[in-house]
Short mmCIF file of C-alpha atoms and ligand atoms in Angstrom, two decimals:
data_model
loop_
_atom_site.label_atom_id
_atom_site.label_comp_id
_atom_site.label_asym_id
_atom_site.label_seq_id
_atom_site.Cartn_x
_atom_site.Cartn_y
_atom_site.Cartn_z
CA MET A 1 -65.11 36.51 177.68
CA ASN A 2 -65.59 39.09 174.48
CA LEU A 3 -62.57 38.50 172.10
CA ILE A 4 -61.59 39.42 168.09
CA LEU A 5 -59.88 37.74 165.98
CA PHE A 6 -57.79 39.78 163.99
CA GLY A 7 -56.10 38.76 161.29
CA PRO A 8 -55.13 38.77 157.20
CA PRO A 9 -58.42 37.76 154.68
CA ALA A 10 -57.94 33.78 154.73
CA ALA A 11 -55.74 33.91 157.82
CA GLY A 12 -57.83 31.41 159.20
CA LYS A 13 -60.13 33.47 161.59
CA GLY A 14 -62.94 32.08 160.83
CA THR A 15 -61.71 28.44 160.99
CA GLN A 16 -60.74 29.12 164.72
CA ALA A 17 -63.46 30.33 166.16
CA LYS A 18 -66.63 27.85 164.83
CA ARG A 19 -64.07 26.43 166.75
CA LEU A 20 -64.48 28.56 169.70
CA VAL A 21 -68.44 28.55 169.39
CA GLU A 22 -68.25 24.92 169.85
CA ALA A 23 -65.47 25.16 173.10
CA ARG A 24 -66.86 27.56 174.73
CA ARG A 25 -70.16 28.40 173.61
CA MET A 26 -69.66 31.74 172.12
CA VAL A 27 -71.11 33.76 169.21
CA GLN A 28 -69.66 34.51 166.48
CA LEU A 29 -70.52 37.22 164.43
CA SER A 30 -69.15 37.90 161.19
CA THR A 31 -69.62 40.36 159.65
CA GLY A 32 -68.30 38.29 155.84
CA ASP A 33 -70.96 35.82 157.07
CA MET A 34 -73.51 38.42 157.61
CA LEU A 35 -73.27 40.24 153.43
CA ARG A 36 -73.16 37.49 152.43
CA ALA A 37 -76.32 35.98 153.67
CA ALA A 38 -78.00 38.91 152.96
CA VAL A 39 -76.15 39.42 148.78
CA ALA A 40 -77.90 35.29 148.77
CA SER A 41 -80.93 37.08 149.93
CA GLY A 42 -81.83 39.77 147.31
CA SER A 43 -82.15 41.69 150.21
CA PRO A 44 -82.13 45.77 149.17
CA LEU A 45 -78.56 45.86 151.88
CA GLY A 46 -77.42 42.32 150.08
CA ARG A 47 -78.04 44.96 146.48
CA LYS A 48 -76.08 48.14 147.86
CA VAL A 49 -73.86 45.86 148.90
CA LYS A 50 -72.61 43.03 146.31
CA GLY A 51 -70.39 45.06 143.73
CA ILE A 52 -69.09 46.74 146.52
CA MET A 53 -67.59 43.22 148.73
CA GLU A 54 -67.55 41.59 144.53
CA ARG A 55 -64.66 43.89 144.02
CA GLY A 56 -62.76 43.12 147.37
CA GLU A 57 -63.71 47.24 149.33
CA LEU A 58 -64.64 47.89 152.51
CA VAL A 59 -68.63 48.17 152.61
CA PRO A 60 -69.82 52.03 155.03
CA ASP A 61 -69.00 51.57 158.63
CA ALA A 62 -72.26 52.11 158.86
CA VAL A 63 -73.54 49.47 157.73
CA VAL A 64 -71.54 46.50 159.69
CA ILE A 65 -72.06 48.83 162.87
CA GLU A 66 -75.89 48.33 163.12
CA LEU A 67 -75.63 43.85 161.95
CA ILE A 68 -73.29 44.48 164.34
CA GLU A 69 -75.60 45.68 167.49
CA GLU A 70 -78.87 44.39 166.53
CA ARG A 71 -77.18 41.35 167.54
CA LEU A 72 -75.50 41.88 170.68
CA PRO A 73 -77.89 41.05 172.58
CA ALA A 74 -77.55 37.58 171.59
CA THR A 75 -74.22 36.99 172.59
CA GLU A 76 -74.17 38.07 176.53
CA ALA A 77 -76.95 35.61 176.54
CA ALA A 78 -73.71 33.82 175.93
CA GLY A 79 -70.60 32.52 176.59
CA GLY A 80 -69.57 35.95 175.10
CA ALA A 81 -68.69 36.82 170.75
CA ILE A 82 -66.23 36.26 168.86
CA PHE A 83 -65.10 38.92 166.50
CA ASP A 84 -64.25 37.68 162.84
CA GLY A 85 -63.71 40.55 160.30
CA PHE A 86 -64.81 43.16 162.65
CA PRO A 87 -63.48 45.62 163.57
CA ARG A 88 -61.94 46.73 159.96
CA THR A 89 -61.52 50.71 160.42
CA VAL A 90 -60.53 52.74 163.55
CA ALA A 91 -64.21 53.97 163.29
CA GLN A 92 -65.85 50.44 164.04
CA ALA A 93 -63.17 49.85 166.97
CA GLU A 94 -64.61 53.49 168.74
CA ALA A 95 -67.97 51.62 167.27
CA LEU A 96 -67.16 49.42 169.49
CA ASP A 97 -65.80 50.33 172.50
CA ALA A 98 -68.28 52.38 172.73
CA MET A 99 -71.71 50.29 171.51
CA LEU A 100 -70.19 47.35 174.43
CA LYS A 101 -69.64 50.45 177.21
CA LYS A 102 -72.93 51.21 176.61
CA ARG A 103 -74.13 46.82 177.70
CA GLY A 104 -71.88 47.83 180.25
CA LYS A 105 -70.09 45.10 178.35
CA SER A 106 -65.71 45.43 176.50
CA ILE A 107 -63.24 43.52 174.48
CA ASP A 108 -61.63 41.00 176.68
CA ARG A 109 -59.14 40.60 174.38
CA VAL A 110 -57.03 40.41 170.67
CA ILE A 111 -56.19 37.47 169.33
CA ARG A 112 -54.20 38.88 166.12
CA LEU A 113 -54.18 35.42 163.91
CA LYS A 114 -50.09 36.15 162.51
CA VAL A 115 -49.49 34.52 158.56
CA ASP A 116 -47.26 36.24 155.80
CA ASP A 117 -48.65 37.31 152.94
CA GLU A 118 -47.20 34.66 150.80
CA ALA A 119 -48.95 31.48 152.61
CA LEU A 120 -51.42 33.88 152.27
CA VAL A 121 -51.95 34.16 148.98
CA ARG A 122 -50.54 29.83 148.25
CA ARG A 123 -54.43 29.95 150.46
CA ILE A 124 -56.60 31.92 148.80
CA ALA A 125 -56.06 30.32 145.14
CA LYS A 126 -57.17 27.61 146.70
CA ARG A 127 -59.78 28.27 148.74
CA PHE A 128 -60.87 30.30 144.59
CA ASP A 129 -60.89 26.30 143.22
CA GLU A 130 -62.13 24.22 145.76
CA GLU A 131 -65.58 26.89 147.09
CA GLY A 132 -65.47 29.45 144.20
CA ARG A 133 -66.47 32.41 146.20
CA SER A 134 -66.09 35.28 143.64
CA ASP A 135 -64.06 38.04 146.27
CA ASP A 136 -61.31 34.92 146.31
CA ASN A 137 -60.54 36.76 142.35
CA PRO A 138 -56.32 36.69 142.33
CA GLU A 139 -58.13 40.87 141.43
CA SER A 140 -60.15 41.48 144.68
CA PHE A 141 -57.74 38.93 146.42
CA LYS A 142 -55.31 42.17 145.49
CA VAL A 143 -58.05 44.82 147.18
CA ARG A 144 -58.80 43.19 150.05
CA LEU A 145 -55.44 42.54 150.95
CA ALA A 146 -54.50 46.37 150.08
CA ALA A 147 -57.63 47.03 152.50
CA TYR A 148 -56.62 45.42 155.57
CA ASN A 149 -53.21 46.28 155.10
CA ALA A 150 -54.40 50.30 154.35
CA GLN A 151 -57.69 50.50 157.04
CA THR A 152 -57.04 47.34 159.74
CA ALA A 153 -54.03 47.49 160.81
CA PRO A 154 -53.55 49.91 161.81
CA LEU A 155 -56.15 48.96 164.43
CA LEU A 156 -53.38 47.15 165.92
CA PRO A 157 -51.69 50.33 167.45
CA TYR A 158 -55.53 50.84 169.03
CA TYR A 159 -55.85 47.28 170.85
CA GLU A 160 -52.01 46.94 171.69
CA GLY A 161 -52.82 50.70 173.83
CA GLN A 162 -55.37 49.55 175.70
CA ASP A 163 -53.13 46.47 176.69
CA LYS A 164 -55.56 43.67 175.01
CA LEU A 165 -52.97 41.94 171.63
CA TYR A 166 -51.58 38.20 171.64
CA GLU A 167 -49.56 37.66 168.54
CA VAL A 168 -51.11 34.07 167.30
CA ASP A 169 -47.93 31.65 164.34
CA GLY A 170 -51.16 31.31 161.79
CA MET A 171 -48.20 29.61 159.85
CA GLY A 172 -48.66 25.87 161.56
CA VAL A 173 -51.92 23.36 160.87
CA ILE A 174 -55.53 24.07 162.49
CA ALA A 175 -55.09 22.18 165.32
CA ASP A 176 -51.11 24.00 166.79
CA VAL A 177 -53.01 27.46 165.92
CA ALA A 178 -55.92 26.11 168.01
CA ALA A 179 -53.36 25.50 170.91
CA ALA A 180 -51.84 28.72 170.63
CA ILE A 181 -55.12 30.78 170.94
CA ASP A 182 -56.78 28.11 174.00
CA LYS A 183 -53.24 29.37 175.40
CA ALA A 184 -54.05 33.11 174.48
CA LEU A 185 -57.46 32.84 175.89
CA GLY A 186 -57.18 30.76 178.89
CA PRO A 187 -58.85 27.89 180.46
CA VAL A 188 -62.29 27.29 179.53
CA PRO A 189 -65.12 29.14 181.82
CA ALA A 190 -66.41 26.68 183.97
CA SER A 191 -70.04 27.82 183.30
CA ALA A 192 -69.50 27.44 179.48
P1 AMP B 1 -64.97 38.31 155.43
O1 AMP B 1 -64.95 37.12 154.94
O2 AMP B 1 -64.19 38.80 156.65
O3 AMP B 1 -63.67 37.99 154.25
O4 AMP B 1 -65.54 39.93 153.87
C1 AMP B 1 -65.83 39.23 152.70
C2 AMP B 1 -65.51 40.29 151.83
O5 AMP B 1 -67.60 40.88 152.94
C3 AMP B 1 -65.09 42.11 152.66
O6 AMP B 1 -64.21 42.12 151.62
C4 AMP B 1 -65.86 43.55 152.44
O7 AMP B 1 -66.44 44.29 151.81
C5 AMP B 1 -66.63 42.75 153.61
N1 AMP B 1 -66.55 43.41 155.41
C6 AMP B 1 -67.65 42.38 155.60
N2 AMP B 1 -67.10 42.63 156.48
C7 AMP B 1 -66.48 44.14 156.99
C8 AMP B 1 -66.08 44.91 158.01
N3 AMP B 1 -66.01 44.68 158.82
N4 AMP B 1 -65.88 46.06 157.69
C9 AMP B 1 -66.31 46.97 156.06
N5 AMP B 1 -66.45 45.25 155.21
C10 AMP B 1 -66.35 43.82 156.08
#
């Protein structure tokens, strides 16, 4: 199964993706994690995206599309992919559909984690205190939320039109959100 975990920054996508990796033998593809690793390594890619990420803006589509394309074969050897933080623009979504189609695959489900803006701001303030991620500071977070609303939210009708969108209340405790996601995904396949 290929799954997109969809939602604004701090909706809980990463947390839920990690649980699904354990439960369903799937591979998490987090473009945010990949980009942070590139920044930490000081590679040319990392140097290119560091400032963009710190400001809370989106990196160019071509950069993240390439990162994802490189990793698709490994997801097929496992139980499928969990896309976390990708796609974030309509161009990325169209590129993902095309890349998967070329490989005889497709997106099976898109799970939207719904969390209201006030809760997101509270979560981010806590994460900033605990983890000190530079783009969790209040100014950058405002830009990230604006980027979500302007560039990423328009993907909802894209996936609704493909009849793949499932909405899950992301406001509850982690276990309740996990249970709601499991319900949307159905039973774990016997091969997982
Ligand atoms: P995340 O950890 O998913 O919140 O991503 C952290 C930052 O990485 C974002 O604010 C963007 O600057 C960049 N980023 C991650 N994924 C993408 C994407 N799919 N498209 C563009 N920029 C991205």
